[in-house]
Coordinates of C-alpha atoms in Angstrom, one line a residue:
Chain A
M151 CA 99.1 127.7 31.6
V152 CA 101.4 130.7 31.8
Q153 CA 104.5 130.0 34.0
S154 CA 104.3 131.4 37.5
V155 CA 106.2 130.6 40.7
P156 CA 104.2 132.7 43.2
R157 CA 100.9 131.2 42.1
V158 CA 102.1 127.7 43.0
W159 CA 104.1 128.8 46.1
R160 CA 101.2 130.4 47.9
E161 CA 99.0 127.3 47.6
Q162 CA 101.6 124.9 48.9
K163 CA 100.3 124.5 52.4
Y164 CA 96.8 123.7 51.3
K165 CA 97.8 121.4 48.5
Y166 CA 100.7 119.5 50.2
R167 CA 99.1 119.0 53.6
L168 CA 95.4 119.0 52.6
I169 CA 94.4 122.0 54.7
G170 CA 90.8 123.2 54.5
T171 CA 88.7 125.7 56.5
K172 CA 86.0 125.0 59.1
C173 CA 83.2 127.4 60.0
E174 CA 83.4 128.2 63.7
K175 CA 79.7 128.9 63.7
C176 CA 78.0 126.0 61.8
G177 CA 80.8 123.5 61.6
S178 CA 80.9 123.2 57.8
I179 CA 84.3 122.3 56.3
F180 CA 85.5 123.4 52.9
Y181 CA 88.2 122.4 50.5
P182 CA 89.6 124.4 48.8
P183 CA 89.7 126.7 51.8
K184 CA 87.2 129.6 52.0
K185 CA 87.2 132.8 54.0
I186 CA 83.4 133.0 54.1
C187 CA 81.1 130.0 54.9
L188 CA 79.1 128.9 51.9
K189 CA 76.4 127.5 54.3
C190 CA 75.8 130.2 56.9
G191 CA 77.8 133.2 55.6
S192 CA 79.9 133.5 58.7
E193 CA 83.4 135.0 58.3
K194 CA 84.7 133.1 61.4
M195 CA 86.7 130.4 59.7
E196 CA 89.7 128.4 61.0
E197 CA 92.1 126.2 59.1
V198 CA 91.8 122.5 59.7
K199 CA 93.8 119.5 58.5
L200 CA 91.6 117.1 56.4
P201 CA 91.9 113.3 56.7
E202 CA 94.0 111.7 54.0
E203 CA 91.7 108.7 53.5
G204 CA 88.4 108.4 51.7
I205 CA 86.1 106.4 49.4
L206 CA 85.8 106.9 45.6
E207 CA 82.2 108.2 45.1
N208 CA 82.3 109.0 41.4
Y209 CA 84.9 109.1 38.7
T210 CA 85.8 109.8 35.0
I211 CA 88.5 108.6 32.8
I212 CA 90.0 111.3 30.7
H213 CA 91.1 110.1 27.2
Y214 CA 91.8 113.6 25.7
P215 CA 93.6 115.7 28.3
T216 CA 94.6 119.4 28.5
R217 CA 98.0 120.5 27.4
D218 CA 99.5 120.1 30.9
F219 CA 98.6 116.4 31.0
T220 CA 99.3 115.3 27.4
Y221 CA 102.1 113.1 28.6
N222 CA 99.9 110.7 30.5
P223 CA 96.4 109.7 29.2
P224 CA 94.2 108.0 30.2
I225 CA 93.9 109.9 33.5
V226 CA 91.4 108.8 36.2
V227 CA 89.9 111.7 38.2
G228 CA 87.6 111.0 41.1
L229 CA 85.3 112.6 43.5
I230 CA 86.5 111.3 46.9
R231 CA 84.4 111.4 50.1
L232 CA 87.0 111.9 52.9
T233 CA 86.4 110.1 56.2
N234 CA 85.1 113.3 57.8
G235 CA 82.5 113.7 55.0
V236 CA 84.2 116.4 52.9
R237 CA 84.1 115.8 49.2
I238 CA 87.2 116.6 47.1
L239 CA 88.3 116.2 43.5
A240 CA 91.7 114.5 42.9
Q241 CA 93.5 112.2 40.5
V242 CA 93.4 108.5 41.2
V243 CA 96.7 106.7 40.5
D244 CA 98.5 103.4 40.8
I245 CA 95.5 101.5 39.4
D246 CA 94.6 100.2 36.0
P247 CA 91.8 102.5 34.7
S248 CA 89.7 99.4 33.9
E249 CA 89.7 98.3 37.5
V250 CA 88.5 101.7 38.9
K251 CA 85.1 101.4 40.6
E252 CA 82.9 103.3 43.0
G253 CA 83.5 102.4 46.6
L254 CA 87.2 102.0 46.4
Q255 CA 89.1 102.8 49.6
L256 CA 91.8 105.4 48.8
R257 CA 94.7 107.0 50.6
A258 CA 96.5 110.3 49.7
V259 CA 100.0 110.2 48.2
F260 CA 102.3 113.1 47.5
R261 CA 102.9 113.3 43.7
R262 CA 103.9 115.6 40.8
L263 CA 100.8 117.3 39.5
R264 CA 102.1 119.0 36.4
E265 CA 105.0 120.9 34.9
Q266 CA 105.0 124.4 33.7
G267 CA 106.6 123.7 30.4
E268 CA 110.2 122.7 29.8
D269 CA 111.8 125.3 32.0
G270 CA 109.1 126.3 34.5
V271 CA 108.5 125.0 38.0
I272 CA 107.0 121.6 38.7
E273 CA 103.7 121.7 40.6
Y274 CA 103.3 119.0 43.4
G275 CA 100.3 118.0 45.4
L276 CA 98.2 115.1 46.6
K277 CA 96.8 112.3 44.4
F278 CA 94.9 109.2 45.8
R279 CA 95.8 105.6 45.4
P280 CA 94.1 102.4 46.5
K281 CA 94.6 101.8 50.2
E282 CA 96.6 98.6 51.1
E283 CA 94.6 96.0 52.9
Chain B
M21 CA 62.5 150.7 32.3
E22 CA 62.6 151.2 28.5
K23 CA 61.3 148.4 26.4
V24 CA 64.1 146.6 24.5
Y25 CA 63.7 145.2 20.9
V26 CA 66.0 143.0 18.8
I27 CA 65.8 144.5 15.3
G28 CA 68.7 142.9 13.5
V29 CA 70.5 139.6 13.4
G30 CA 73.7 138.5 11.7
M31 CA 75.6 135.2 11.8
T32 CA 78.5 133.6 10.1
K33 CA 78.3 129.9 9.4
V34 CA 79.7 127.9 12.3
G35 CA 82.7 125.8 11.3
E36 CA 86.4 125.7 10.7
H37 CA 87.2 129.2 9.3
W38 CA 90.9 128.7 8.6
E39 CA 91.1 131.8 6.4
K40 CA 89.2 134.2 8.7
S41 CA 90.5 135.8 11.9
L42 CA 88.6 136.6 15.2
R43 CA 88.1 140.1 14.1
E44 CA 87.0 139.3 10.6
L45 CA 84.3 136.9 11.9
F46 CA 83.0 139.5 14.3
V47 CA 82.9 142.2 11.7
E48 CA 81.1 139.9 9.2
A49 CA 78.4 139.1 11.7
G50 CA 78.2 142.7 12.9
L51 CA 77.7 144.2 9.4
K52 CA 75.1 141.6 8.6
A53 CA 73.2 142.5 11.7
M54 CA 73.3 146.2 10.9
K55 CA 72.1 145.6 7.4
D56 CA 69.3 143.3 8.6
A57 CA 68.2 146.0 11.1
G58 CA 68.5 148.8 8.5
V59 CA 70.7 150.9 10.7
E60 CA 73.8 152.9 9.8
R61 CA 77.1 153.2 11.6
D62 CA 76.0 156.5 13.1
D63 CA 73.0 154.8 14.8
I64 CA 75.3 152.5 16.9
E65 CA 76.2 154.0 20.3
A66 CA 77.8 151.0 22.0
V67 CA 79.3 147.6 21.1
I68 CA 79.4 144.7 23.6
V69 CA 81.5 141.6 22.7
G70 CA 80.8 138.2 24.3
N71 CA 84.0 136.1 24.2
M72 CA 85.6 133.5 26.4
S73 CA 89.1 132.9 25.5
S74 CA 90.7 135.4 23.0
G75 CA 93.4 136.2 25.6
F76 CA 94.5 132.5 25.7
M77 CA 93.8 131.4 22.2
Q78 CA 94.7 134.5 20.2
G79 CA 96.9 136.4 22.7
Q80 CA 94.4 139.2 22.2
E81 CA 92.4 141.1 24.8
H82 CA 90.7 144.5 24.6
L83 CA 88.1 143.3 22.1
G84 CA 85.9 146.4 22.7
P85 CA 88.1 148.8 20.8
L86 CA 89.5 146.1 18.5
M87 CA 86.0 145.3 17.1
S88 CA 84.8 148.9 17.1
T89 CA 87.9 149.9 15.1
Y90 CA 87.3 147.2 12.5
L91 CA 83.6 147.9 12.4
G92 CA 84.4 151.5 11.6
L93 CA 82.8 152.7 14.8
R94 CA 85.5 154.9 16.3
G95 CA 84.4 156.6 19.5
V96 CA 81.5 154.3 20.6
A97 CA 81.4 152.7 24.1
A98 CA 82.7 149.2 23.8
A99 CA 83.9 146.3 26.0
K100 CA 84.1 142.5 26.2
V101 CA 81.9 140.5 28.5
E102 CA 83.3 137.1 29.6
S103 CA 81.4 134.3 31.4
A104 CA 83.1 131.2 30.0
C105 CA 80.8 129.3 27.6
G106 CA 77.9 131.5 28.7
S107 CA 79.6 134.7 27.6
G108 CA 77.1 135.2 24.8
G109 CA 73.9 135.0 26.8
I110 CA 75.3 137.0 29.6
A111 CA 76.7 139.7 27.3
F112 CA 73.1 139.9 25.9
H113 CA 71.8 140.5 29.4
Y114 CA 74.1 143.4 29.9
A115 CA 73.3 144.7 26.4
F116 CA 69.6 144.5 27.4
L117 CA 70.3 146.5 30.6
S118 CA 72.1 149.2 28.6
I119 CA 69.0 149.9 26.5
A120 CA 66.5 149.2 29.4
S121 CA 68.3 151.8 31.5
G122 CA 67.4 154.5 29.0
L123 CA 71.1 155.4 28.5
Y124 CA 71.4 154.2 24.9
D125 CA 68.9 154.1 22.0
C126 CA 70.7 151.6 19.8
I127 CA 73.6 149.2 20.3
L128 CA 75.3 146.2 18.8
V129 CA 75.9 143.0 20.9
G130 CA 77.8 140.1 19.5
G131 CA 79.7 137.0 20.4
V132 CA 82.8 135.5 18.8
E133 CA 85.1 132.6 19.3
K134 CA 87.9 131.3 17.1
M135 CA 88.9 127.9 18.5
T136 CA 90.8 126.4 15.5
D137 CA 93.7 128.8 15.9
V138 CA 95.1 126.4 18.5
A139 CA 95.6 122.6 18.8
T140 CA 93.1 120.5 20.7
P141 CA 95.0 120.1 24.0
D142 CA 95.2 123.9 24.1
V143 CA 91.5 124.3 23.4
L144 CA 90.9 121.8 26.3
S145 CA 93.2 123.9 28.5
A146 CA 91.2 127.0 27.6
L147 CA 87.8 125.4 28.4
I148 CA 88.8 124.1 31.8
M149 CA 89.5 127.7 32.8
A150 CA 85.7 127.9 33.2
D151 CA 86.4 126.1 36.5
D152 CA 89.0 126.5 39.2
Q153 CA 92.6 126.6 37.8
E154 CA 94.3 125.8 41.1
Y155 CA 92.1 123.0 42.5
V156 CA 90.3 121.5 39.5
A157 CA 92.4 122.0 36.4
S158 CA 95.5 120.8 38.4
T159 CA 93.9 117.3 38.8
G160 CA 94.1 116.7 35.1
I161 CA 90.3 116.8 34.6
T162 CA 88.9 118.4 31.4
F163 CA 85.7 120.3 31.0
A164 CA 84.2 117.2 29.4
G165 CA 85.4 115.3 32.5
L166 CA 83.4 117.5 34.9
N167 CA 80.3 116.9 32.8
A168 CA 81.1 113.2 32.9
L169 CA 80.8 113.2 36.7
V170 CA 77.4 114.9 36.4
Y171 CA 76.4 112.3 33.7
R172 CA 77.4 109.3 35.9
E173 CA 75.7 110.7 39.0
Y174 CA 72.5 111.5 36.9
M175 CA 72.3 107.9 35.5
K176 CA 72.8 106.4 39.0
K177 CA 70.3 108.7 40.8
Y178 CA 67.5 108.5 38.3
G179 CA 68.2 105.0 36.8
V180 CA 68.4 106.5 33.2
K181 CA 70.3 104.7 30.5
Q182 CA 73.0 106.3 28.4
E183 CA 71.3 105.2 25.2
D184 CA 68.3 107.4 26.1
I185 CA 70.5 110.4 27.1
A186 CA 72.5 110.1 23.8
L187 CA 69.3 110.6 21.9
F188 CA 69.7 114.3 22.4
S189 CA 72.7 114.3 20.0
V190 CA 70.6 112.5 17.4
H191 CA 67.8 115.1 17.9
D192 CA 70.3 118.0 17.4
H193 CA 71.7 116.6 14.2
K194 CA 68.3 116.0 12.7
Y195 CA 67.5 119.7 12.8
A196 CA 71.1 121.0 12.0
K197 CA 70.6 119.3 8.6
N198 CA 68.3 122.2 7.6
N199 CA 70.2 125.0 9.3
P200 CA 72.4 126.8 6.8
Y201 CA 74.6 128.1 9.6
A202 CA 75.2 124.7 11.2
Q203 CA 78.7 123.2 11.5
F204 CA 77.4 119.6 11.0
P205 CA 74.3 119.7 8.7
F206 CA 73.7 116.0 8.6
E207 CA 72.0 113.3 10.6
V208 CA 73.7 110.7 12.9
T209 CA 72.2 107.5 14.3
L210 CA 72.1 106.4 17.9
E211 CA 74.5 103.5 16.9
Q212 CA 77.0 106.0 15.6
V213 CA 76.8 108.1 18.8
M214 CA 77.2 105.1 21.0
S215 CA 80.1 103.6 19.1
S216 CA 82.1 106.9 18.8
P217 CA 85.3 107.1 20.9
L218 CA 85.2 107.9 24.7
V219 CA 86.2 111.5 25.4
A220 CA 85.8 111.4 29.2
D221 CA 84.1 108.2 30.3
P222 CA 81.1 107.9 30.0
I223 CA 80.9 110.8 27.5
R224 CA 81.5 109.9 23.9
L225 CA 82.7 112.1 21.0
L226 CA 79.3 112.3 19.4
E227 CA 77.8 113.4 22.6
S228 CA 80.1 116.4 22.8
S229 CA 79.8 119.8 21.2
P230 CA 82.7 120.4 18.7
I231 CA 85.6 122.8 18.4
S232 CA 84.1 125.7 16.4
D233 CA 84.7 129.1 14.9
G234 CA 81.9 131.6 14.5
A235 CA 80.4 135.0 15.3
A236 CA 76.9 136.2 15.7
A237 CA 75.6 139.7 16.3
L238 CA 72.3 141.5 17.2
I239 CA 71.1 145.1 17.0
L240 CA 69.1 146.2 20.1
C241 CA 67.1 149.4 20.4
N242 CA 64.4 151.1 22.4
E243 CA 60.8 152.0 21.5
K244 CA 61.7 155.5 20.1
K245 CA 64.3 154.1 17.7
A246 CA 62.1 151.2 16.6
R247 CA 59.3 153.6 15.7
L248 CA 61.7 155.8 13.8
L249 CA 62.9 152.8 11.8
G250 CA 59.3 151.7 11.2
K251 CA 59.7 148.0 11.7
E252 CA 56.9 145.8 10.5
I253 CA 57.7 142.9 12.8
L254 CA 59.0 143.6 16.2
I255 CA 60.7 141.2 18.7
E256 CA 60.7 142.4 22.3
V257 CA 63.0 141.1 25.0
A258 CA 60.3 140.1 27.5
G259 CA 62.5 138.7 30.2
S260 CA 66.3 138.6 30.8
A261 CA 68.0 137.2 33.9
V262 CA 71.4 135.9 35.0
A263 CA 72.2 133.7 38.0
T264 CA 75.3 132.0 39.3
D265 CA 76.1 129.0 41.4
I266 CA 79.1 127.7 43.4
L267 CA 81.8 127.6 40.8
S268 CA 82.8 124.0 41.0
P269 CA 80.0 121.5 40.7
Y270 CA 81.5 119.0 43.1
E271 CA 81.1 121.5 45.9
R272 CA 77.4 121.6 45.5
E273 CA 75.0 119.4 47.4
D274 CA 73.5 117.8 44.2
L275 CA 75.4 117.4 40.9
T276 CA 72.3 116.7 39.0
T277 CA 70.3 119.9 39.6
L278 CA 71.6 123.2 38.1
F279 CA 70.4 125.7 40.6
A280 CA 71.5 128.7 38.6
T281 CA 69.3 127.6 35.7
R282 CA 66.3 127.3 38.0
K283 CA 67.0 130.7 39.5
A284 CA 67.6 132.5 36.2
A285 CA 64.5 130.8 34.7
E286 CA 62.3 131.8 37.6
K287 CA 63.4 135.4 37.3
A288 CA 63.0 135.6 33.5
F289 CA 59.6 133.9 33.5
K290 CA 58.4 136.4 36.2
M291 CA 59.7 139.4 34.3
A292 CA 58.1 138.2 31.0
K293 CA 54.9 137.3 32.9
V294 CA 54.8 133.9 31.2
A295 CA 55.0 130.2 32.3
P296 CA 57.0 127.4 30.7
S297 CA 53.8 126.3 29.0
D298 CA 53.7 129.6 27.1
I299 CA 57.0 129.0 25.4
N300 CA 56.7 128.0 21.7
V301 CA 60.3 127.5 20.8
M302 CA 63.5 127.1 22.8
E303 CA 67.3 126.8 22.6
V304 CA 69.1 125.0 25.4
H305 CA 72.9 124.9 26.1
D306 CA 73.6 121.2 25.5
A307 CA 77.4 121.2 25.4
Y308 CA 77.1 117.5 26.3
S309 CA 74.1 115.2 25.7
I310 CA 73.4 114.9 29.4
L311 CA 72.8 118.6 29.7
G312 CA 69.9 118.4 27.3
P313 CA 67.5 116.5 29.5
M314 CA 68.8 118.2 32.7
H315 CA 68.0 121.7 31.2
L316 CA 64.5 120.6 30.2
E317 CA 64.0 119.7 33.8
D318 CA 65.6 122.7 35.5
L319 CA 63.9 125.2 33.1
G320 CA 60.6 123.8 34.3
F321 CA 59.5 121.5 31.4
A322 CA 59.8 118.2 33.2
K323 CA 60.3 116.7 36.7
K324 CA 63.8 115.6 37.7
G325 CA 64.9 112.4 36.0
E326 CA 62.1 112.7 33.4
G327 CA 63.6 115.1 30.8
I328 CA 64.4 112.2 28.6
F329 CA 60.7 111.3 28.2
L330 CA 60.1 114.6 26.4
V331 CA 62.8 113.6 24.0
K332 CA 61.5 110.0 23.5
E333 CA 57.9 111.0 23.2
G334 CA 58.6 113.6 20.5
E335 CA 57.7 116.6 22.6
I336 CA 60.9 118.5 21.7
E337 CA 60.3 118.0 17.9
K338 CA 59.2 120.8 15.6
D339 CA 55.5 119.9 16.1
G340 CA 55.9 118.8 19.8
K341 CA 54.9 120.6 23.0
I342 CA 58.2 122.4 23.4
P343 CA 60.2 122.5 20.1
T344 CA 63.9 122.6 21.3
N345 CA 67.2 123.3 19.5
M346 CA 65.7 123.8 16.1
S347 CA 69.1 125.2 15.2
G348 CA 70.8 121.9 15.8
G349 CA 71.9 122.9 19.3
L350 CA 75.5 123.1 20.6
K351 CA 76.2 119.6 19.4
A352 CA 75.4 120.1 15.7
R353 CA 75.0 123.8 15.0
G354 CA 78.4 124.0 16.8
H355 CA 79.7 125.7 19.9
P356 CA 82.0 128.7 19.3
V357 CA 81.8 129.2 23.0
G358 CA 81.5 132.9 23.6
A359 CA 79.3 133.3 20.5
T360 CA 76.9 130.5 21.2
G361 CA 74.5 132.5 23.4
I362 CA 74.1 135.1 20.7
Y363 CA 73.5 132.4 18.0
Q364 CA 70.7 131.1 20.2
I365 CA 69.0 134.4 20.4
A366 CA 69.5 135.1 16.7
E367 CA 67.9 131.7 16.0
I368 CA 65.0 132.5 18.3
V369 CA 64.5 135.8 16.6
L370 CA 64.3 134.1 13.1
Q371 CA 61.8 131.7 14.5
L372 CA 59.6 134.5 15.9
R373 CA 59.8 136.3 12.6
G374 CA 58.8 133.2 10.7
E375 CA 62.2 133.1 8.8
A376 CA 63.6 129.8 10.1
G377 CA 63.1 127.9 6.9
E378 CA 62.5 124.1 7.1
N379 CA 62.8 124.2 10.9
Q380 CA 60.2 126.9 11.3
V381 CA 57.8 126.2 14.2
S382 CA 54.4 127.2 13.1
N383 CA 53.2 130.5 14.5
A384 CA 56.0 130.8 17.2
E385 CA 55.3 133.9 19.3
I386 CA 57.4 133.4 22.5
G387 CA 60.9 131.9 22.6
L388 CA 63.5 131.2 25.2
A389 CA 67.3 130.9 25.1
Q390 CA 69.4 129.4 27.9
S391 CA 73.1 130.1 27.9
V392 CA 75.5 128.4 30.4
G393 CA 79.0 129.2 31.7
G394 CA 80.9 126.3 33.3
V395 CA 78.9 123.3 34.6
G396 CA 75.9 125.5 35.5
S397 CA 78.1 128.1 37.2
S398 CA 76.6 131.1 35.4
V399 CA 73.4 131.0 33.5
A400 CA 71.5 133.5 31.4
V401 CA 67.8 132.9 30.5
N402 CA 66.4 135.3 27.9
I403 CA 62.8 135.3 26.8
L404 CA 61.7 137.0 23.5
R405 CA 58.3 137.8 22.3
R406 CA 56.9 138.9 18.9
V407 CA 54.8 142.0 19.7
R408 CA 54.0 143.1 16.2

């Protein structure tokens, strides 16, 4: 990716704190945030904090990654159903890829996502790790 | 609306063209198409270029004037159309509109992609740009990875085995063997597919379309021009439709149904006044094996979860009910992404003209080509018919 500070800066709130948007009319919640409801078309949307826990619903293990992730394969990326029912896509960490399975209880953790080359900014955000018993 | 005809096709072989540039590939295909159509430079009023990633992979944008310059077509209307891996089929839709509208008599539409100019991790970075850079690419997922989520969901939902889905790769290779333009003109066995390395679990290398270079071009014209040129065989664009879906597949209610394919197919069938049972030959966008059976279903040839039966029962073979991917498909003809949709239409045209060689479907009259950008995020369905 081309280096860019503003592109990363303007998404910080949504990525660091897991902020989505909720339709005031039909109640649907979206992540990433949307200004227009995909369900009912309403433009009355408010920002909401999403829960930081969920269940692993589906996953893949990336053996050949993109340039930004060549430092770290294999990478586990999962579809996570948050406790409020919203489904998000995130990396799953702190687990051996061979032990990943559907139904795992996960919790968000603040991590480094990728670096913009040798001298660019470092992008941070949330990944998910197994929840402690 | 003017009737629209495809009167010329030109293709380069799909493969690793180390010695040829993006522009050289496009010009080669373009000149072949003009020669095939029997048109001169003066006949061409516009050039439309389907391409996904020249900006990222070649550092080159503005393909309209670049290609028109190198084709010797100074002054024509020209621009690039981008819709990720569906750029070709969607460029064709807009080319169709430009003749149908009555504005132009004769144009050139092509697709080109040159993927071997960059290393594999950079190709993978280019391909994931088909989805959301900020919220999808930043997780580390690849384009194959997104399709892997679809694959896993499909197997779970419909109780289908990977060994059955992987048969689509075997099918593609069987027909690529006889296609002089194919990147991989040889057969593979199911055992080879299933023992190839994992790319994005559960997707294996031999279930994935390759990294390819290639260009294909078509000449489109209206009734007046076709009559002037006195064509013996004439292929009409009977239906052309484009539809989109929510960009990221995980935000849709169901990962295993590609809504945009259903919608584009419905529109194209209606426009062409035909039903799926009227289609004699078809090219589907199987970038990964799982997409083959899913497309058969969403295009209306099988119920959900049953696409694989068409494959197993021989119905997509040359002499089956719906001969599919007689070119070798994305897996084995190759997938120079922005060019693929134009290759598909060129291959359908050859079939309808009876010029498809060993893979010729006997007496093919109506053909369909489906081109997809992203994981079903943008889809073009184009239906062609031999009218003379």
